[in-house]
Coordinates of C-alpha atoms and ligand atoms in Angstrom, one line a residue:
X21 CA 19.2 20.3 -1.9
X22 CA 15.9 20.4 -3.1
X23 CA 15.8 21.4 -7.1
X24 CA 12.9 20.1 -8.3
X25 CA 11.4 23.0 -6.3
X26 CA 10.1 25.1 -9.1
X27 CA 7.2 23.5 -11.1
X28 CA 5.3 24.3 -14.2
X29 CA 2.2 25.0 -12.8
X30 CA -1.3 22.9 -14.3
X31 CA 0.9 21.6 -16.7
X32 CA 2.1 18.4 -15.7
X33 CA 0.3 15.3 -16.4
X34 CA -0.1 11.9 -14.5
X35 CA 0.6 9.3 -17.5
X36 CA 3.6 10.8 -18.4
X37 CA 5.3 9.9 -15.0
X38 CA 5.5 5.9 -13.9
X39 CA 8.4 6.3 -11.7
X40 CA 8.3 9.9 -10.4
X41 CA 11.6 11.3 -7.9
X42 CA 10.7 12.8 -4.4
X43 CA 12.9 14.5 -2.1
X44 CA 11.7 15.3 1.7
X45 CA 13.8 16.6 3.9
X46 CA 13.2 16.6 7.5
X47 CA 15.2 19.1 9.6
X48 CA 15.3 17.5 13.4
X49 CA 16.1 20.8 15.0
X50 CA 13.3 22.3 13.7
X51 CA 10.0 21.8 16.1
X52 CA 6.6 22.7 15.0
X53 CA 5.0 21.5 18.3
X54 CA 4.4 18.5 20.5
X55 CA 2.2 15.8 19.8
X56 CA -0.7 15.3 22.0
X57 CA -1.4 11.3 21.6
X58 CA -5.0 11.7 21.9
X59 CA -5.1 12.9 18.4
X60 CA -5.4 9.2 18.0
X61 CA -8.3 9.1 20.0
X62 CA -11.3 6.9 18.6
X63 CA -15.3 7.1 19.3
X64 CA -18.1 4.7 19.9
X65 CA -21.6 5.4 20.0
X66 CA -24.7 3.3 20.9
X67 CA -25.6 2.9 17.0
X68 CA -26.4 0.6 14.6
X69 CA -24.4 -2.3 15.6
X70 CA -21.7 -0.7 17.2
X71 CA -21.4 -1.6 20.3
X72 CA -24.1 -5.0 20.0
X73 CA -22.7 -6.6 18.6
X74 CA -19.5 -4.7 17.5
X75 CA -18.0 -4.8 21.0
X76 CA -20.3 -6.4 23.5
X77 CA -22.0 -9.5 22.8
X78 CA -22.7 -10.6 26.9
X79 CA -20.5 -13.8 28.5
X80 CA -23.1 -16.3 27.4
X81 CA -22.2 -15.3 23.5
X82 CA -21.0 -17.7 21.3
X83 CA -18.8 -15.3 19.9
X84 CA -15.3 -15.4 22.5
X85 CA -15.2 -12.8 24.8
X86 CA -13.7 -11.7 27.6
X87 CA -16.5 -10.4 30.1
X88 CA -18.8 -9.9 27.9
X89 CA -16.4 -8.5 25.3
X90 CA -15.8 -9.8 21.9
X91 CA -12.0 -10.9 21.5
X92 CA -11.3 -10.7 18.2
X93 CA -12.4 -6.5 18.3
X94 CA -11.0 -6.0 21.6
X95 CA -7.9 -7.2 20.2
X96 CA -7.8 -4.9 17.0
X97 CA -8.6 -2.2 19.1
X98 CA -5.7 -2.6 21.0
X99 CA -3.5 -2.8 18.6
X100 CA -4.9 0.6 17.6
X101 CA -3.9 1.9 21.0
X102 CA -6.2 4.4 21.5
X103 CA -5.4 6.8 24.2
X104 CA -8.6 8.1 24.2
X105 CA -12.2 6.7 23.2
X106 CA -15.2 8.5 23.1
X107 CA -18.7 7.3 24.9
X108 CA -21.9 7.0 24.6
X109 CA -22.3 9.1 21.6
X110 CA -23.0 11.2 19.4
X111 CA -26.4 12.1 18.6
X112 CA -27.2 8.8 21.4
X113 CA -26.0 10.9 24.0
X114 CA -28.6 13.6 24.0
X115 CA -31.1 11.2 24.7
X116 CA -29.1 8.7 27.2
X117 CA -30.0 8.6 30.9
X118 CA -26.7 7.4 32.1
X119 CA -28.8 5.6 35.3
X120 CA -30.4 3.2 33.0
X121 CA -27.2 1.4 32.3
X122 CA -26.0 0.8 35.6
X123 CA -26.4 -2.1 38.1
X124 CA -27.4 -5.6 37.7
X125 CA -27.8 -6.2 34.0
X126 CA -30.8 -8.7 33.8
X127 CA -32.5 -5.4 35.4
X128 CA -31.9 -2.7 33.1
X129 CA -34.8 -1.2 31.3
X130 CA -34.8 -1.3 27.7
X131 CA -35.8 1.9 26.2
X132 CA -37.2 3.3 22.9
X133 CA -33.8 5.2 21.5
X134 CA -35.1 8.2 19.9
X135 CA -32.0 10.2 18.8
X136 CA -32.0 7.7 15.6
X137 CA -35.2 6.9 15.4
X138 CA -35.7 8.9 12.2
X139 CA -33.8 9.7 9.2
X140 CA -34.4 12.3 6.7
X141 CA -37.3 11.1 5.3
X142 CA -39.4 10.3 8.4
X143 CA -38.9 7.2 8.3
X144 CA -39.2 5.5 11.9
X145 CA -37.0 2.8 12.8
X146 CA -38.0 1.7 17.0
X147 CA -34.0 0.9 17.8
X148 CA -34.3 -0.7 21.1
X149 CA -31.4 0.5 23.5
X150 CA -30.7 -2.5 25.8
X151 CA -28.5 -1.3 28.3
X152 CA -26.5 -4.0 28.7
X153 CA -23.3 -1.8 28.0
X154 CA -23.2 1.4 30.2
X155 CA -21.1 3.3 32.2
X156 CA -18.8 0.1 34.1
X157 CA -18.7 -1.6 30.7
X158 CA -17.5 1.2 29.1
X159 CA -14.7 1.7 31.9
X160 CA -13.6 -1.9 31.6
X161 CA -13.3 -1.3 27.9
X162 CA -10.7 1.3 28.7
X163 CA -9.2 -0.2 31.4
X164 CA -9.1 -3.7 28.8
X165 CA -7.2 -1.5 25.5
X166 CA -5.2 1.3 27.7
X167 CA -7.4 4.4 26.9
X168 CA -8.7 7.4 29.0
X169 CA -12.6 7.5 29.0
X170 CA -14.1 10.5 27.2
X171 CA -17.9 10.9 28.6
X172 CA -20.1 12.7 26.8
X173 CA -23.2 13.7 29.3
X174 CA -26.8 14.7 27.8
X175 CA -27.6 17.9 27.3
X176 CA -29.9 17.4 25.1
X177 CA -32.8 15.8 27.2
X178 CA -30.9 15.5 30.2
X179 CA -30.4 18.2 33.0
X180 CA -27.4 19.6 34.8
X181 CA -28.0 17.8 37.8
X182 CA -28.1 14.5 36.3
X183 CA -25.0 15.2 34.8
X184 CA -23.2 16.3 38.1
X185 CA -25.1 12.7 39.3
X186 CA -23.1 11.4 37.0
X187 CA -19.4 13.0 37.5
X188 CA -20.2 11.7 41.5
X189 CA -20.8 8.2 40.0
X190 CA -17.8 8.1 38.6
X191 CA -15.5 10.0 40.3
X192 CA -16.0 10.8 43.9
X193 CA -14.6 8.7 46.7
X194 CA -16.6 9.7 49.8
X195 CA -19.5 7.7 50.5
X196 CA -22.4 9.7 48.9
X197 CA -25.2 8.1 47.9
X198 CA -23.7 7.7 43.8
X199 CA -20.6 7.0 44.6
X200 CA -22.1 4.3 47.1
X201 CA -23.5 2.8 44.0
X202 CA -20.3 2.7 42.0
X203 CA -18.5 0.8 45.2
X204 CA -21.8 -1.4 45.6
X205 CA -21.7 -2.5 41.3
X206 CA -18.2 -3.6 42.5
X207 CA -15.6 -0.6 41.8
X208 CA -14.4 0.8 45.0
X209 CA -11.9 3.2 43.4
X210 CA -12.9 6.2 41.4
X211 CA -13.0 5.9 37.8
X212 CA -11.2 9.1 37.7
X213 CA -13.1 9.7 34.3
X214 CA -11.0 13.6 33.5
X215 CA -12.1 14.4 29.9
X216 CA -16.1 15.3 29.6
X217 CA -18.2 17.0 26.9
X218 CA -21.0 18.8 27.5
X219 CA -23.6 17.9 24.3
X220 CA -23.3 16.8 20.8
X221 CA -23.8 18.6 17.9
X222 CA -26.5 21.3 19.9
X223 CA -26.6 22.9 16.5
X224 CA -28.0 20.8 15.0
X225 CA -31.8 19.7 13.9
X226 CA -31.5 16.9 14.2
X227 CA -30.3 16.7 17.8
X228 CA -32.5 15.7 20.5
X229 CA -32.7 19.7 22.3
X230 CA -31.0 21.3 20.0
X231 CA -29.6 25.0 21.1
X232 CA -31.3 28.0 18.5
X233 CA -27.9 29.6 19.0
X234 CA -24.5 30.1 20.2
X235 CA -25.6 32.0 23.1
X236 CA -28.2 29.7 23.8
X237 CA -25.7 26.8 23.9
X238 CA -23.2 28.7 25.8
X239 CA -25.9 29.7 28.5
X240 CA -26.8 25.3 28.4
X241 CA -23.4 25.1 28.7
X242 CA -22.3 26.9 31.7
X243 CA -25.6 25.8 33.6
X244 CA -24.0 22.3 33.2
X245 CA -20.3 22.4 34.1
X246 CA -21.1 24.7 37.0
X247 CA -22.9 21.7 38.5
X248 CA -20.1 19.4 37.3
X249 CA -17.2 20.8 38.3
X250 CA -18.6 21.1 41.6
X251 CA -18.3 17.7 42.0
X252 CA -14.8 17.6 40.4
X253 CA -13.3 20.9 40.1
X254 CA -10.5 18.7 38.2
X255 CA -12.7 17.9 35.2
X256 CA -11.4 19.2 31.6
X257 CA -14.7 20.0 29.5
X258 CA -15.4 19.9 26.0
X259 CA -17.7 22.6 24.5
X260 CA -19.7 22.0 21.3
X261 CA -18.6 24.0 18.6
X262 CA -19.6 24.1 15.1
X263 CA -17.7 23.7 12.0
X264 CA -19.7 26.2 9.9
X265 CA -21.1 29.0 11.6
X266 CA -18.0 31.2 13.2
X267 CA -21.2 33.5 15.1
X268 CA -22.0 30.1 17.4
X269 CA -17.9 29.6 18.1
X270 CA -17.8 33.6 18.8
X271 CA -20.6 33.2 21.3
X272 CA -19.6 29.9 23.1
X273 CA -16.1 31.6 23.7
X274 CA -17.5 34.9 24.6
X275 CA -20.0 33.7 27.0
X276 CA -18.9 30.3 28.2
X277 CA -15.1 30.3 27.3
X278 CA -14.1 30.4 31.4
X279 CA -16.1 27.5 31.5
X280 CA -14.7 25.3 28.8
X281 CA -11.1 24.0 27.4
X282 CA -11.6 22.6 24.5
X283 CA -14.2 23.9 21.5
X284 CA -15.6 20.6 19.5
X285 CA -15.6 20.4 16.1
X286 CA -17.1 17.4 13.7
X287 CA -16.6 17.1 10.1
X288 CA -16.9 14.3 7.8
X289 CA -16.7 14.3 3.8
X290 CA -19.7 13.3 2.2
X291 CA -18.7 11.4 -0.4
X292 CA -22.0 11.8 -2.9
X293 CA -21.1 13.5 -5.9
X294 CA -17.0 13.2 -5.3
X295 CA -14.8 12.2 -7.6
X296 CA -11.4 11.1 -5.8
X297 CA -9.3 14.3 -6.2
X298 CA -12.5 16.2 -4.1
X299 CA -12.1 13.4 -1.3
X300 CA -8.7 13.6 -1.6
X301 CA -8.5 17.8 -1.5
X302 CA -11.0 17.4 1.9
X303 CA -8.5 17.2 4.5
X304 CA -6.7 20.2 3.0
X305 CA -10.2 21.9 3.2
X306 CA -10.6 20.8 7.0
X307 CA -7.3 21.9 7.4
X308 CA -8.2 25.4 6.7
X309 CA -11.4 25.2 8.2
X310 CA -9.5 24.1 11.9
X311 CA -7.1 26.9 11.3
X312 CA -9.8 29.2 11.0
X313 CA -11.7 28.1 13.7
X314 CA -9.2 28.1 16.1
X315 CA -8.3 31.9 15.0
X316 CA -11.6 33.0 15.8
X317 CA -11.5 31.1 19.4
X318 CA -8.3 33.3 19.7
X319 CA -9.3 36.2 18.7
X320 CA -12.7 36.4 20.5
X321 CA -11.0 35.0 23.8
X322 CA -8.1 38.4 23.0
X323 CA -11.4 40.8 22.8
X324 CA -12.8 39.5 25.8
X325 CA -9.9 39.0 27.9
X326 CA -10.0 35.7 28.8
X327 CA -6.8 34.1 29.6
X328 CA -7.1 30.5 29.9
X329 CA -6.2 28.6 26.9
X330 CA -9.3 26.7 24.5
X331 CA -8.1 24.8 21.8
X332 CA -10.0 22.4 19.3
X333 CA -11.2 18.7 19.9
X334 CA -11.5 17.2 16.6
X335 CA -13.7 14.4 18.0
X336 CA -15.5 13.0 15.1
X337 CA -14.1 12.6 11.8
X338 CA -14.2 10.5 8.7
X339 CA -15.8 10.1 5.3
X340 CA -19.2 9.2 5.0
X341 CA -20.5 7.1 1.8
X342 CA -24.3 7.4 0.3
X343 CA -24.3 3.3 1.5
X344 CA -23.6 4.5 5.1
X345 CA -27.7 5.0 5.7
X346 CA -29.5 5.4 9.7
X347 CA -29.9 3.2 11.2
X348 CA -26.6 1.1 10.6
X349 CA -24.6 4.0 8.7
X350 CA -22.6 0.8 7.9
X351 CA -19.7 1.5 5.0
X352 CA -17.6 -1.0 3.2
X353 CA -14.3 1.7 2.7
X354 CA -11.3 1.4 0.6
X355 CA -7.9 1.8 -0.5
X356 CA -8.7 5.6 -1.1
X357 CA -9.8 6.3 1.8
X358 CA -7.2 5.4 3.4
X359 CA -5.3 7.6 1.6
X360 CA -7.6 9.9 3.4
X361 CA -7.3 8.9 6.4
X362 CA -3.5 9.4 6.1
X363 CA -4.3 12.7 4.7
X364 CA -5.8 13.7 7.6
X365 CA -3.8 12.3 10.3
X366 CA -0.8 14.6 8.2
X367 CA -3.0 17.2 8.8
X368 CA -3.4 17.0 12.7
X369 CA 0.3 16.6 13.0
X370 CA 0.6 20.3 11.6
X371 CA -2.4 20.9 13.8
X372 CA -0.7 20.1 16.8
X373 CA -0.5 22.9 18.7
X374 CA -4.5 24.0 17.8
X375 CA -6.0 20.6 17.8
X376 CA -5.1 18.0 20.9
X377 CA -7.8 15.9 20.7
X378 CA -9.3 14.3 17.9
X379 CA -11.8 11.2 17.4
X380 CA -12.5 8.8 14.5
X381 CA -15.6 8.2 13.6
X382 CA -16.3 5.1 14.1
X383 CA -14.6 2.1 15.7
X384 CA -16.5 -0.6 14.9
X385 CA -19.6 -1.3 12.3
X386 CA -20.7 2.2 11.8
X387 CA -18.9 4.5 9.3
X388 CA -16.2 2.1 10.9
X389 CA -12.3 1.2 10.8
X390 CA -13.5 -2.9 12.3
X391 CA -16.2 -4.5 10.8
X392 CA -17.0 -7.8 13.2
X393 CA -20.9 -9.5 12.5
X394 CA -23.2 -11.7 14.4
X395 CA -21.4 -14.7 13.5
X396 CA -18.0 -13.6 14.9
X397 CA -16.3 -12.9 12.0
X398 CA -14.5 -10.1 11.6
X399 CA -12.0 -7.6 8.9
X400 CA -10.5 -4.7 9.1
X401 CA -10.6 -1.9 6.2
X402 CA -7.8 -0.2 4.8
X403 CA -8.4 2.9 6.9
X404 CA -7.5 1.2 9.7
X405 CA -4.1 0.0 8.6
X406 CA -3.4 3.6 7.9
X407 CA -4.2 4.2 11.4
X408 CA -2.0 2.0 12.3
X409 CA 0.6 2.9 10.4
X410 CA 0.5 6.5 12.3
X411 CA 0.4 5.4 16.0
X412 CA 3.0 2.6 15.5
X413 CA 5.4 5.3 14.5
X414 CA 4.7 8.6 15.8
X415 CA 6.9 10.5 17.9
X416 CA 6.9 12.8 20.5
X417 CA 7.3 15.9 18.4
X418 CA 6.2 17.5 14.8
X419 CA 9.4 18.8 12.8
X420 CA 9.6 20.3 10.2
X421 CA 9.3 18.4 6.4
X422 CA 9.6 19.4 3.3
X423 CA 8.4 17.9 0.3
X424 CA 9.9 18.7 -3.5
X425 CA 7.4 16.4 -5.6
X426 CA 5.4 15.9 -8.6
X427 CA 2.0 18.0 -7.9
X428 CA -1.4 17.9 -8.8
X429 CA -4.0 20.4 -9.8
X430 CA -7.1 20.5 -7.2
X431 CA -9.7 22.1 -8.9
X432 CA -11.9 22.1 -5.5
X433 CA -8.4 24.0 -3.5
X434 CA -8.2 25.6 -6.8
X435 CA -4.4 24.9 -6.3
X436 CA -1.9 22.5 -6.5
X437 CA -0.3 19.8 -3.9
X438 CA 2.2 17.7 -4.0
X439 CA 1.2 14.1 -5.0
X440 CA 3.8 12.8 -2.4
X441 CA 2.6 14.0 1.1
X442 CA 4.7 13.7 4.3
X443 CA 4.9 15.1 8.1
X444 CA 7.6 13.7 10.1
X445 CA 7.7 13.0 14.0
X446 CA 10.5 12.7 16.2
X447 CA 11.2 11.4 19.9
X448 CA 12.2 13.4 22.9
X449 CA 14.9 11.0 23.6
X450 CA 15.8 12.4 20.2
X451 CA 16.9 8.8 19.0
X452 CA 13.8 8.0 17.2
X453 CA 12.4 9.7 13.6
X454 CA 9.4 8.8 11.6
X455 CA 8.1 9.8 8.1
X456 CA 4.2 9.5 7.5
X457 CA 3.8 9.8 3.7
X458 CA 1.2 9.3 1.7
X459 CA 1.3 8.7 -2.5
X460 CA -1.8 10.3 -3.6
X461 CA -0.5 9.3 -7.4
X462 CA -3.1 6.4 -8.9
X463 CA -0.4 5.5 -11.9
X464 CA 2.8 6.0 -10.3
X465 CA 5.5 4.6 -8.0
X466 CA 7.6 7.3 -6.5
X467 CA 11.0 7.0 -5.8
X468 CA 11.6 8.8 -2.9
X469 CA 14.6 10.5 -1.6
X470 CA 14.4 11.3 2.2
X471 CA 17.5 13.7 3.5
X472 CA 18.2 14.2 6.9
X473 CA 19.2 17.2 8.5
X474 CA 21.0 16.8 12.2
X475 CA 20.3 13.5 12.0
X476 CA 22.4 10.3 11.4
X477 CA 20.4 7.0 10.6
X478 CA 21.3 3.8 11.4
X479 CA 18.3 1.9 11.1
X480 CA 15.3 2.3 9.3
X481 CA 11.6 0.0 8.8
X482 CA 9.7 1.2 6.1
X483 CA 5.6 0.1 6.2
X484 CA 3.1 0.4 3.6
X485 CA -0.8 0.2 2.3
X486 CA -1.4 -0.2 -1.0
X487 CA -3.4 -2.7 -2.6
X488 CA -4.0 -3.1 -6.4
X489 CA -6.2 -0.1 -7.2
X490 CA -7.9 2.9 -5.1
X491 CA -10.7 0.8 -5.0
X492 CA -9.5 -2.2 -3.3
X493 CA -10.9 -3.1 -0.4
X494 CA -11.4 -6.6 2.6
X495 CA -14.3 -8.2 2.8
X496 CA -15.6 -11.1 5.2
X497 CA -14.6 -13.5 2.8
X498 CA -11.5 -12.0 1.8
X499 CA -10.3 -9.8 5.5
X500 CA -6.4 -10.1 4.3
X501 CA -6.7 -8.4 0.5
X502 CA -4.9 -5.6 2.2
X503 CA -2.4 -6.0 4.8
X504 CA 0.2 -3.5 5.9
X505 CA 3.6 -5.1 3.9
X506 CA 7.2 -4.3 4.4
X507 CA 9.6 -2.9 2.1
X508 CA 13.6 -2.0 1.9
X509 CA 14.9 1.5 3.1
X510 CA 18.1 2.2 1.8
X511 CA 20.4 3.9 4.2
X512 CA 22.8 6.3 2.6
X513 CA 25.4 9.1 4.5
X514 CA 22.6 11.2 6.0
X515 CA 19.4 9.9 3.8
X516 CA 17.1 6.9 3.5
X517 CA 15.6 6.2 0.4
X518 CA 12.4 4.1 -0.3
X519 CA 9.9 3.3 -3.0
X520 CA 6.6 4.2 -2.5
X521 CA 3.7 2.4 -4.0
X522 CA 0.9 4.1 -5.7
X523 CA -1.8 5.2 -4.3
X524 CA -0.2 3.9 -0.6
X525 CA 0.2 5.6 3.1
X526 CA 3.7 4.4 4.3
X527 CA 5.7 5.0 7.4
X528 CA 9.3 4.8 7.7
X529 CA 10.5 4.6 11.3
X530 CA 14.2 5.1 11.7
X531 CA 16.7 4.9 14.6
X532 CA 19.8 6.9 14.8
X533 CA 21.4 9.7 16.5
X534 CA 21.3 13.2 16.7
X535 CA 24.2 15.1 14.9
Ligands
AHR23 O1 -21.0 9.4 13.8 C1 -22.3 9.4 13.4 C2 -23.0 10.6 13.8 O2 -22.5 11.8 13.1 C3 -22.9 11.1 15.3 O3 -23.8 10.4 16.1 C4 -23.2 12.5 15.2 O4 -22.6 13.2 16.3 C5 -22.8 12.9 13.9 O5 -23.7 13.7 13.2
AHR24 O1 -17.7 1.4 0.2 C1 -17.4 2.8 0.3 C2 -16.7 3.3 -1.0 O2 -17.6 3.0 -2.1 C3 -15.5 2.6 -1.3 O3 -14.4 3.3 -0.8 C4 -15.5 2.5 -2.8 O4 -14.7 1.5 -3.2 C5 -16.9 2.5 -3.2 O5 -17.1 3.2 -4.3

């Protein structure tokens, strides 16, 4: 079936194709694992102009809102359906005191935010933290788009007992004195808040209390979700991890690992310096880097004979341009990286039984999918529509796909890959099928050819992002340059086939039965 296996390695060159031949084929009865949705999962943090005025501008804004938040974001976010979203931050959230943003508004303090008050140069910026948005906001958020809250408590500044303070806050029913307080700011039921990581980045500099080591982090670590789960033994915790130094992972596992889940890893692609086969070899880099990761989680939990599970939470990622400067890290992206993007939600699909969580980096303004300003407009970029592409049509289920293309030479792999990309997802109900491809090519169309196995289609919607080069990109003036179009699938016997654009990120969504 698939004879275009063998390839000529190095040799073949772009210009010489403008219509190259694909074949996939996806084999239903073939599982690589389940999906857990909130690999979809988004992040916010108190930054730049994230959430003011990227998702709260107050009730008395111009700008229509519901509550206090802006419409037009709410309503992108939603169709984003995030199942989970990440809170308050980020480097934020090693300097946040969760107590100031609670209770009447016009009260609040507003405080000097440190964690971004300085960049790499010294420079000092006074960012003024309001308040106005804390912990009930960021529950109505949820509650507003259909997502489970991800809190991430300070432990950078802040101490395990304020954290436990604020596990009681949100999710104890009794009538102690901070769960008083939730019933008395008007939310008699628990927020039932499950998913809670302890830190940010502890690794790091530049973190507000940073850890000197693993062991030092694991020791922070265990100090705070012994307090925590006292309060809610039902908590799931997230651990920081770190995506370079396998000694800190070693150590969290082997000193903290009963006391943890999940192991967090960030990673974003600095763009300076990269030409667009680098960006585009990154997720294949992160790919390895995950697997990696997760082995050495393994392996030290083996040698110490710890038998609960950890895997990875992926919960921030995205690529980060030279214009994306503190304290807005604000980024204008385009048709390539959403190429990316679809490049790396591939990857997590053959992830999915390491990686059950992951976050982009960011929703709104900074390094962000929705750009909305002061003035209430609002766009989003092309890595958004990607993103939307994936959770419109994912399934249940990874299966297995195979890919026969034209390839390209990597020289940062040092390897070849195949210019058309694809994973494919399939429903429990086994009546549902999607392909996730991406065309990495920058000259050429493919024609692709995608063959069944144990499967009989009936219908099939194919979607697509493209624009008119990998530069391409919305604006304010122009937010509709790039829209997610719709194309033919051709339904033959057993196969669909499609044309995919150019430098494009596509689904094709097909109904049918199992054979
Ligand atoms: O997403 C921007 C920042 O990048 C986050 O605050 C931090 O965790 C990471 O370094
Ligand atoms: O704006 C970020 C990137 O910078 C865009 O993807 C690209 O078009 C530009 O070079």
């Amino acid at each position: 079936m698939l004879n275009n296996f063998v390839q000529e390695k190095n040799i073949w060159k772009l210009r010489n194709f403008s219509n190259m031949q694909a074949e996939i084929l996806v084999d239903t009865s073939s599982t690589i694992g389940d999906i857990d949705k909130r690999i979809y999962g988004q992040f916010i943090e108190h930054l730049g102009e994230c959430i003011y005025p990227g998702i709260w501008v107050g009730e008395s804004s111009k700008i229509p809102n519901i509550k206090g938040f802006r419409k037009d974001v709410l309503d992108a976010i939603k169709r984003l359906k995030p199942p989970i979203i990440r809170w308050p931050g980020g480097n934020f959230s090693s300097g946040y005191h969760w107590e100031d943003g609670i209770g009447p508004r016009d009260k609040r303090p507003k405080k000097l935010e440190l964690a971004w008050n300085i960049d790499g140069e010294m420079k000092v910026w006074n960012v003024v933290e309001s308040n106005q948005f804390g912990t009930c906001e960021f529950i109505e958020l949820c509650r507003l788009i259909g997502a489970q809250p991800f809190i991430t408590v300070n432990a950078g500044n802040g101490s395990p007992e304020e954290a436990a303070r604020w596990v009681e806050y949100c999710n104890f029913q009794g009538d102690t004195y901070y769960a008083s307080m939730r019933k008395m700011h008007g939310y008699p039921e628990s927020f039932g808040v499950k998913l809670w990581s302890v830190g940010n980045e502890l690794y790091g500099e530049w973190q507000i209390g940073y850890c000197l080591d693993g062991v030092e982090c694991a020791r922070r670590t265990i100090e705070f979700v012994n307090e925590m789960k006292r309060v809610d033994p039902t908590i799931e915790i997230v651990a920081v991890g770190c995506d370079y130094d396998a000694q800190w992972n070693i150590d969290m596992v082997k000193h903290a690992g009963k006391y943890f889940d999940y192991l967090s890893i960030h990673r974003y692609a600095f763009t300076s310096g990269m030409t667009y086969h680098d960006l585009i070899a990154e997720p294949f880099i992160w790919e390895n880097i995950l697997h990696t990761i997760y082995g050495t989680v393994e392996m030290t939990r083996v040698r110490v004979g710890l038998k609960k599970e950890i895997k990875l939470a992926f919960d921030e990622w995205n690529v980060w341009y030279p214009e994306a400067k503190p304290p807005m890290l604000k980024q204008n992206t385009s048709v390539k990286d959403a190429l990316f993007t679809g490049l790396v939600l591939n990857m997590l699909h053959r992830l999915c039984r390491e990686v059950p969580i992951a976050c982009f980096a960011q929703t709104v303004n900074v390094l962000p999918l929705i750009m909305a300003d002061f003035e209430g407009r609002m766009f989003v970029n092309p890595q958004y529509l990607a993103f939307k592409l994936f959770v419109d049509s994912a399934q249940d289920s990874v299966v297995k796909c195979l890919v026969d293309s034209p390839s390209i030479f990597l020289k940062k792999l040092n390897r070849d890959i195949d210019l058309v990309q694809a994973t494919a997802t399939f429903s429990k109900s086994r009546d549902k099928l999607a392909v996730h491809l991406v065309n990495l090519s920058e000259n050429d169309d493919a024609v692709c050819k995608i063959q069944l196995k144990g499967f009989k289609p009936k219908k099939a919607v194919f979607r697509y992002v493209s624009g008119k080069s990998l530069d391409d990109k919305n604006t304010f003036d122009n937010p509709n340059n790039i829209i997610i179009e719709e194309d033919k699938a051709k339904i033959e016997n057993d196969a669909i086939e499609i044309e995919l654009r150019r430098h494009s990120v596509a689904s094709v969504l097909i109904e049918g039965l199992t054979q």
